[in-house]
Amino acid sequence: MAVESCGTDPSALNSGQLYRRVNGRDSRAQSVSEEELAGLSDPMAAEFFHKNRFPLTVQELLSGLPEAAAASRRVYLVGEAGQIAPDTSPGLHRDLRFAITVAVRDGRPDLLVSTQAGGDQVTAFLQVAAWDPGAKVFNFYMRIGRAWIWAGNSWDALEPDSRGKGCFDSHVNGSAVMKELRIPWLNWQSERATIRLADDDPLRRDPLYQQVTGAQKLELTVRSLVTRWTAARLAEVTANGVVEHPDRLLRHLFTTTTVNLASTDRQSSVIAPGSTDLVLPMGFWLNQDVLLDDLGLVTQAAPPTAPAARYCSSLARFRFRLEERSGDGGVVFRRPGDTFFAFVVPEAAHEDNEVVRQMIRHGLLSAKFAACVMMVDFPNPVFSLPRARLMRYAPTAATHPSALCDRTALAVTDAARALPADSPEGRFAAHWQVPDDAWRTLFGQRVDAYLRRAAAQARTEDGFDDYVRLAESRRRQLRAMKLHEFQLTLPVTDIPADAPPSAMREDATVVPVP
């Protein structure tokens, strides 16, 4: 959960009380009514607030759970400065955090806790996402001072007045979040990396630190929780026999609602010009999870590689560095080089992909329709303007499930008649005409050709430098999102902040976006 206070002054809250403040809807924190409290049936509400208990620290919270839940507890550790040696970074705020999962009721994790690792736990942030089995939503809570705030539930993340506000600036779609979801789990303690502590760091004596396990286990938990909420969401919006707010579902296919982070599996500090080729993350080139795994394009796709010498040269040419600045712009920390794992980039979010996946599985979308949309601009798996342009054709009124694809496709193809063939509408219309028994093969051939061209380009100096610029363009777009909370998550370069955004073309060349 994002580390913020809902804009609420702790001095305005009474100790030992639960308040409600859904940012964008509530102008101030208000006491939760008895009726509202009775409607909360998640583990946090059931074990604490219904019993008039208000834990101040993470230790009080965990010890207040049923004894049987302790065996299911898993503790994880994350910090963007976690791989920076403490003795080389005086004054750097390391911002280490614990993420804790507990299965309180049915054997599956249903209580997620985020808190500061170490320091004064009474003043540390303490935030909870708890699964409500009755309402089938996550409820989001945070302790402010000595009171607790209910900040809304998963549905509030989707409503226009509260979307993207408060805790929903990171829990964009109302679900559990782990930005670095894929191996090597950048910034997390895992089987790939250990967060570095000074020998005398008091955190070493913290019981929670002594329970830390690898983030590879958290990945599986987060994926299952996203699946759980998405299934509940689709069941609810189709319960009346129609698809309510179909545009809110289709935006996961047409737009980038949020992102995950991907990188190579190589530590940047050990890559030398003579090292073996660097396998660049597949998520940089295309949305492999949907196109290849879910839609089953017939392809020999393999991620392009680049000579290590090209990567090393780019670090110097673009002056890559990790940098943290204070509020007044002063440099707190600066170190030449890339992030701990090399070539970190935004990739298509698992949250978006899971909605598309389940819509296909439940017959709300056809696999061909999803493929026709994706192929409009498949070399840009995130922040695609051509794909986003198709959002205007998404129906907003309740639509019968069997009509959703055809109605949307008809709107796009009708518009395409008056537009150029290379417009997003024209591209979709051409895809839609491909025979049903041929699109997987034809689209797969295009993906293969694109990746072959990219592999060749990545081996040249100009080609690789263009890909560095494209990666930085996408990182700039991520920095503009509230999801980007910590400066050290991404490297800094000398590429101007006001450089035009870039996009990949299907011929694997990079061009400025008009």
XYZ file of C-alpha atoms in Angstrom:
514
model
C 0.000 0.000 0.000
C 1.132 3.547 -0.614
C 2.693 5.296 2.339
C 0.396 8.261 2.849
C -2.098 9.555 5.396
C -5.306 10.070 3.411
C -4.824 13.802 3.949
C -6.057 13.400 7.512
C -4.620 15.301 10.490
C -4.031 12.760 13.297
C -4.815 15.409 15.919
C -8.371 15.605 14.567
C -9.003 11.928 15.362
C -9.937 10.330 18.660
C -7.818 7.466 19.924
C -9.278 3.992 19.722
C -11.823 4.699 17.022
C -12.458 3.645 13.429
C -13.107 6.366 10.871
C -14.054 6.333 7.211
C -12.379 8.452 4.604
C -12.542 7.479 0.964
C -10.414 10.068 -0.809
C -12.279 11.886 -3.544
C -15.615 11.155 -1.889
C -15.220 12.150 1.758
C -13.961 15.646 2.462
C -12.869 14.617 5.951
C -12.629 11.562 8.155
C -15.965 10.576 9.694
C -16.689 8.045 12.403
C -17.777 4.698 11.013
C -21.422 4.095 11.903
C -22.604 0.921 13.601
C -24.263 -0.091 10.345
C -21.063 0.456 8.358
C -19.029 -1.452 10.922
C -21.455 -4.366 10.829
C -21.005 -4.476 7.066
C -17.246 -5.081 7.376
C -16.581 -8.807 7.749
C -12.902 -9.085 6.866
C -10.377 -10.454 9.443
C -9.214 -6.988 10.507
C -12.742 -5.865 11.284
C -13.791 -9.177 12.838
C -10.736 -9.639 15.075
C -10.224 -6.023 16.092
C -12.771 -3.335 15.275
C -15.869 -5.389 16.084
C -14.260 -6.066 19.465
C -13.331 -2.419 20.039
C -9.633 -3.215 19.716
C -7.273 -0.835 17.925
C -3.683 -2.093 17.661
C -0.996 0.590 17.614
C 1.900 -1.451 16.298
C 2.413 -4.333 13.920
C 3.393 -6.489 16.901
C 0.071 -5.758 18.624
C -1.785 -6.496 15.409
C -0.113 -9.842 14.790
C -0.315 -10.980 18.395
C -4.015 -10.088 18.431
C -4.864 -12.571 15.707
C -6.069 -16.110 16.499
C -3.205 -18.333 17.581
C -3.843 -20.735 14.700
C -3.131 -17.961 12.180
C 0.482 -17.590 13.316
C 1.575 -20.713 11.466
C 0.460 -19.208 8.152
C 2.346 -15.937 8.639
C 4.877 -15.026 5.959
C 7.168 -11.998 6.282
C 8.852 -10.312 3.312
C 11.332 -7.427 3.122
C 11.615 -4.770 0.405
C 13.616 -1.593 -0.041
C 14.791 0.327 -3.105
C 18.053 1.090 -1.284
C 18.322 -2.450 0.052
C 21.224 -3.408 -2.202
C 23.234 -0.276 -1.439
C 25.932 -0.914 1.165
C 24.968 0.994 4.346
C 28.548 2.174 4.939
C 28.635 3.878 1.519
C 25.418 5.827 1.882
C 25.378 8.020 5.004
C 22.210 10.089 5.200
C 20.317 7.912 2.730
C 16.844 6.942 3.926
C 16.739 3.245 3.145
C 12.947 2.988 3.487
C 12.913 -0.720 4.253
C 9.420 -2.155 4.621
C 7.911 -5.401 5.793
C 5.097 -6.995 3.829
C 3.290 -9.634 5.875
C 0.638 -12.109 4.765
C -1.566 -14.135 7.100
C -4.292 -16.700 6.442
C -6.733 -15.996 9.260
C -9.760 -17.966 8.103
C -9.867 -20.402 5.217
C -6.231 -21.335 4.756
C -5.630 -18.742 2.032
C -3.921 -15.402 2.773
C -6.635 -12.904 3.617
C -4.743 -10.292 5.660
C -1.933 -8.246 4.103
C 0.071 -5.891 6.305
C 2.591 -3.263 5.224
C 4.759 -1.392 7.711
C 8.130 0.216 8.249
C 10.956 -2.205 9.032
C 12.677 -1.081 12.201
C 12.453 2.209 14.056
C 9.671 3.432 16.298
C 6.695 1.216 15.556
C 4.244 3.557 17.297
C 4.964 6.287 14.748
C 5.655 3.962 11.813
C 3.066 3.699 9.060
C 0.815 0.660 9.425
C -1.500 -0.330 6.583
C -3.718 -3.331 5.973
C -5.586 -4.850 3.051
C -8.031 -7.511 4.241
C -10.218 -9.838 2.191
C -13.903 -9.686 3.076
C -15.445 -13.087 2.221
C -18.984 -11.741 2.463
C -18.636 -8.740 0.191
C -15.834 -10.437 -1.805
C -13.649 -7.340 -1.764
C -10.474 -6.099 -0.174
C -11.026 -3.530 2.545
C -8.176 -1.040 2.977
C -7.207 0.352 6.367
C -4.447 2.479 7.809
C -3.564 3.607 11.297
C -3.336 7.395 11.641
C -1.949 8.439 15.012
C -3.851 6.293 17.502
C -6.959 5.885 15.352
C -7.717 3.750 12.319
C -9.102 4.807 8.945
C -11.163 2.629 6.625
C -10.067 4.005 3.232
C -12.575 2.120 1.068
C -12.824 -1.234 -0.666
C -11.988 -2.721 -4.041
C -15.070 -1.267 -5.717
C -14.094 2.230 -4.640
C -10.890 1.858 -6.663
C -13.057 1.628 -9.797
C -15.513 4.464 -9.126
C -14.777 7.753 -10.933
C -14.809 9.945 -7.819
C -12.272 7.867 -5.871
C -10.300 6.150 -8.644
C -6.567 6.843 -8.391
C -6.919 8.699 -5.084
C -5.714 7.885 -1.580
C -4.639 4.257 -1.324
C -6.005 3.688 -4.830
C -3.098 5.564 -6.383
C -1.155 2.337 -5.908
C -3.979 -0.201 -5.539
C -5.259 1.146 -8.840
C -7.689 -1.683 -9.512
C -8.582 -2.524 -5.926
C -6.349 -5.561 -5.563
C -3.115 -6.666 -3.934
C -0.014 -5.062 -5.422
C 3.556 -6.198 -5.952
C 5.188 -4.059 -8.619
C 8.256 -6.283 -9.002
C 6.178 -9.412 -9.558
C 8.477 -11.394 -11.820
C 11.904 -12.945 -11.259
C 14.361 -11.498 -10.088
C 11.949 -9.516 -7.849
C 13.845 -6.245 -8.028
C 14.256 -4.581 -4.585
C 12.934 -7.571 -2.616
C 14.843 -10.039 -0.497
C 14.546 -13.249 -2.463
C 16.388 -16.294 -3.701
C 18.145 -13.894 -6.085
C 19.313 -11.210 -3.642
C 19.678 -10.406 0.053
C 18.993 -6.938 1.392
C 22.147 -5.574 2.975
C 22.255 -4.471 6.607
C 25.092 -3.139 8.734
C 26.467 -5.677 11.190
C 25.159 -3.606 14.095
C 21.789 -2.710 12.545
C 19.112 -3.145 15.264
C 16.818 -4.599 12.599
C 18.788 -7.842 12.802
C 17.299 -8.429 16.270
C 13.737 -7.725 15.150
C 11.636 -10.924 15.365
C 9.953 -10.069 12.094
C 13.278 -9.708 10.313
C 14.282 -13.111 11.594
C 11.184 -14.552 9.887
C 11.821 -12.990 6.468
C 11.348 -15.354 3.535
C 11.934 -14.940 -0.184
C 9.753 -12.787 -2.414
C 9.362 -15.674 -4.864
C 6.678 -16.953 -2.466
C 4.964 -13.568 -2.291
C 4.693 -13.532 -6.087
C 2.510 -16.640 -5.978
C 0.348 -15.160 -3.223
C -0.180 -11.856 -5.025
C -1.049 -13.589 -8.274
C -3.652 -15.727 -6.500
C -5.150 -12.687 -4.752
C -5.448 -10.765 -8.016
C -7.191 -13.802 -9.504
C -9.521 -13.980 -6.488
C -10.638 -10.345 -6.727
C -10.928 -10.414 -10.528
C -13.174 -13.486 -10.385
C -15.378 -11.833 -7.757
C -15.497 -8.629 -9.795
C -16.558 -10.356 -13.020
C -19.182 -12.421 -11.189
C -20.680 -9.249 -9.714
C -20.728 -7.169 -12.905
C -22.417 -9.990 -14.836
C -24.813 -11.120 -12.092
C -27.839 -9.521 -13.794
C -27.214 -11.295 -17.091
C -25.551 -8.257 -18.653
C -22.081 -6.702 -18.389
C -22.325 -3.620 -16.203
C -19.864 -0.837 -17.067
C -18.203 -2.779 -19.899
C -15.860 0.145 -20.534
C -14.324 -0.388 -17.084
C -13.418 -3.916 -18.120
C -12.266 -3.103 -21.645
C -9.840 -0.445 -20.422
C -7.660 -3.296 -19.176
C -7.285 -4.385 -22.817
C -7.110 -0.969 -24.479
C -5.086 1.041 -21.960
C -2.360 0.767 -19.335
C -4.147 1.139 -15.999
C -0.982 0.260 -14.076
C 2.316 -1.561 -14.649
C 4.698 -4.099 -13.219
C 8.474 -3.785 -13.338
C 10.695 -6.175 -15.265
C 14.464 -6.419 -15.590
C 17.175 -8.788 -16.670
C 18.189 -11.526 -14.241
C 21.756 -10.166 -14.176
C 23.265 -7.929 -11.508
C 24.393 -4.755 -13.245
C 27.588 -4.452 -11.188
C 29.041 -7.715 -12.543
C 28.337 -7.062 -16.225
C 31.566 -6.255 -18.073
C 32.118 -5.584 -21.792
C 33.326 -9.136 -22.254
C 30.435 -10.764 -20.387
C 27.964 -13.038 -22.110
C 25.071 -11.460 -23.985
C 22.336 -9.805 -21.969
C 18.841 -11.294 -22.320
C 16.578 -8.254 -22.267
C 13.209 -8.676 -20.504
C 10.498 -9.993 -22.821
C 8.041 -7.532 -21.280
C 10.014 -4.723 -22.922
C 9.224 -6.063 -26.396
C 5.614 -7.244 -26.084
C 2.943 -8.532 -23.739
C 4.110 -12.127 -23.672
C 1.604 -13.268 -21.036
C -1.443 -12.449 -23.141
C -0.177 -12.800 -26.717
C 1.901 -15.921 -26.298
C 0.621 -17.721 -23.210
C -3.099 -16.889 -23.196
C -3.898 -16.332 -26.869
C -1.511 -19.001 -28.081
C 0.032 -17.276 -31.094
C 1.963 -19.799 -33.162
C 5.485 -18.462 -32.773
C 9.109 -19.328 -32.149
C 9.478 -16.178 -30.051
C 12.583 -15.687 -27.959
C 13.618 -12.495 -26.177
C 16.300 -10.528 -28.041
C 19.774 -10.401 -26.566
C 22.323 -7.603 -26.633
C 26.106 -7.667 -26.337
C 27.215 -6.805 -22.829
C 29.581 -4.252 -24.365
C 26.607 -2.326 -25.779
C 24.968 -2.223 -22.365
C 28.176 -1.105 -20.616
C 28.772 1.620 -23.192
C 25.246 2.926 -22.749
C 25.729 3.303 -18.993
C 28.593 5.709 -19.636
C 27.124 7.444 -22.704
C 23.829 8.283 -20.978
C 25.412 8.704 -17.524
C 23.210 6.170 -15.749
C 23.090 6.679 -12.003
C 21.045 6.047 -8.907
C 20.055 9.321 -7.377
C 17.920 10.546 -4.512
C 17.158 14.203 -3.935
C 15.708 16.011 -0.960
C 12.562 18.087 -1.106
C 14.574 21.222 -1.916
C 16.355 19.517 -4.811
C 19.643 18.819 -3.069
C 21.390 15.534 -3.823
C 21.171 13.131 -0.868
C 22.712 10.166 -2.659
C 24.284 9.581 -6.054
C 26.082 6.551 -7.445
C 27.040 5.908 -11.077
C 25.460 2.880 -12.716
C 22.171 1.056 -13.107
C 19.762 -0.482 -10.617
C 20.877 -3.683 -8.877
C 19.409 -5.828 -11.665
C 20.099 -4.421 -15.109
C 17.694 -2.738 -17.525
C 14.576 -2.239 -15.424
C 11.490 -1.259 -17.438
C 7.715 -1.075 -16.986
C 5.823 -4.037 -18.443
C 2.158 -4.889 -18.890
C 0.521 -5.302 -15.493
C -0.599 -8.694 -14.250
C -3.782 -6.973 -13.033
C -4.697 -5.870 -16.566
C -3.766 -9.228 -18.048
C -5.797 -11.161 -15.490
C -8.960 -9.209 -16.331
C -8.455 -9.938 -20.030
C -7.663 -13.579 -19.274
C -10.818 -14.114 -17.229
C -13.007 -12.205 -19.680
C -11.892 -14.632 -22.400
C -12.353 -17.628 -20.131
C -15.914 -16.592 -19.275
C -16.872 -15.737 -22.836
C -17.058 -11.967 -22.404
C -14.301 -11.556 -25.002
C -13.258 -13.828 -27.817
C -9.589 -14.696 -28.067
C -9.590 -13.325 -31.606
C -11.037 -9.969 -30.524
C -8.371 -9.593 -27.820
C -5.645 -10.514 -30.309
C -6.935 -8.046 -32.905
C -6.751 -5.252 -30.320
C -3.320 -6.256 -29.025
C -1.850 -6.500 -32.515
C -2.828 -2.894 -33.287
C 0.350 -1.835 -31.492
C 1.898 -4.986 -30.026
C 5.511 -3.661 -29.963
C 4.361 -1.213 -27.263
C 3.006 -3.386 -24.457
C 2.567 -0.338 -22.185
C 1.478 3.259 -22.765
C 0.223 2.582 -26.291
C -1.567 5.609 -27.731
C -2.982 3.699 -30.748
C -4.539 1.040 -28.523
C -5.835 3.645 -26.104
C -7.542 5.429 -28.975
C -9.833 2.411 -29.380
C -11.178 3.027 -25.896
C -13.604 5.560 -27.370
C -15.507 2.669 -28.981
C -16.031 0.732 -25.752
C -19.712 0.643 -24.795
C -20.544 2.363 -21.524
C -24.089 1.081 -21.038
C -24.923 -2.404 -19.768
C -24.355 -4.877 -22.595
C -25.282 -8.530 -23.049
C -22.144 -10.688 -22.771
C -22.710 -12.284 -26.180
C -22.884 -8.862 -27.838
C -19.876 -7.172 -26.222
C -17.232 -8.184 -28.777
C -19.377 -7.765 -31.866
C -20.779 -4.426 -30.732
C -17.336 -3.018 -30.038
C -15.833 -4.476 -33.197
C -18.673 -3.052 -35.276
C -18.129 0.427 -33.845
C -14.407 0.276 -34.642
C -14.798 -1.158 -38.148
C -17.536 1.370 -39.013
C -15.203 4.189 -37.996
C -12.331 2.617 -39.959
C -14.138 3.157 -43.281
C -13.501 6.900 -43.041
C -9.951 6.639 -41.689
C -6.544 5.708 -43.130
C -5.609 2.034 -43.257
C -2.748 2.616 -40.819
C -5.001 4.241 -38.216
C -5.695 2.171 -35.088
C -9.203 1.609 -36.385
C -7.906 0.563 -39.797
C -5.413 -1.868 -38.292
C -8.076 -3.458 -36.109
C -10.461 -3.756 -39.052
C -7.786 -5.536 -41.109
C -7.087 -7.930 -38.249
C -10.796 -8.614 -37.793
C -11.014 -9.803 -41.411
C -8.384 -12.519 -40.904
C -10.065 -15.961 -40.995
C -10.734 -17.555 -37.634
C -8.487 -20.507 -38.409
C -5.533 -18.354 -39.496
C -5.058 -15.457 -37.082
C -2.897 -17.309 -34.563
C -0.453 -18.307 -37.284
C -0.430 -14.986 -39.149
C -0.101 -12.884 -36.016
C 2.593 -15.230 -34.711
C 4.584 -14.772 -37.914
C 4.492 -11.009 -37.424
C 5.696 -11.370 -33.846
C 8.551 -13.614 -34.962
C 9.599 -11.190 -37.702
C 9.510 -8.273 -35.268
C 11.623 -10.065 -32.669
C 14.170 -11.084 -35.296
C 14.521 -7.469 -36.372
C 14.786 -6.337 -32.747
C 17.489 -8.920 -32.068
C 19.497 -7.595 -34.996
C 19.000 -3.950 -33.993
C 20.001 -4.631 -30.383
C 23.436 -5.760 -31.533
C 24.219 -2.423 -33.176
C 25.289 0.679 -31.282
C 22.585 2.920 -32.715
C 19.908 0.279 -32.319
C 20.720 -0.482 -28.698
C 20.942 3.230 -27.863
C 17.480 3.713 -29.348
C 16.191 0.965 -27.071
C 17.797 2.694 -24.096
C 15.960 5.880 -25.054
C 12.710 3.969 -25.424
C 13.179 2.343 -22.011
C 13.797 5.775 -20.484
C 10.724 7.180 -22.221
C 8.579 4.489 -20.607
C 10.266 5.046 -17.243
C 9.417 8.755 -17.501
C 5.771 7.841 -17.983
C 5.944 5.602 -14.923
C 7.534 8.408 -12.891
C 4.499 10.547 -13.698
C 2.229 7.950 -12.074
C 1.531 7.997 -8.342
C 2.491 4.344 -8.380
C 6.097 5.563 -8.529
C 6.757 6.196 -4.823
C 10.545 5.988 -4.394
C 13.255 7.752 -6.375
C 15.667 4.823 -6.284
C 13.215 2.467 -7.970
C 14.471 3.600 -11.382
C 17.824 4.823 -12.676
C 18.441 8.414 -13.746
C 20.077 9.303 -17.064
C 21.167 12.424 -18.930
C 18.371 11.956 -21.448
C 16.456 15.239 -21.065
C 13.305 15.014 -18.968
C 11.440 16.913 -21.687
C 12.601 14.661 -24.529
C 9.685 13.622 -26.750
C 8.184 10.277 -25.755
C 9.200 7.357 -27.944
C 7.418 4.345 -29.366
C 8.486 1.096 -31.008
C 7.406 0.290 -34.540
C 6.779 -3.171 -35.911
C 10.013 -2.944 -37.907
C 11.779 -2.704 -34.500
C 12.836 0.908 -34.984
C 12.137 3.584 -32.399
C 10.378 6.816 -33.356
C 9.258 9.921 -31.430
C 5.578 10.083 -30.597
C 3.978 13.112 -32.315
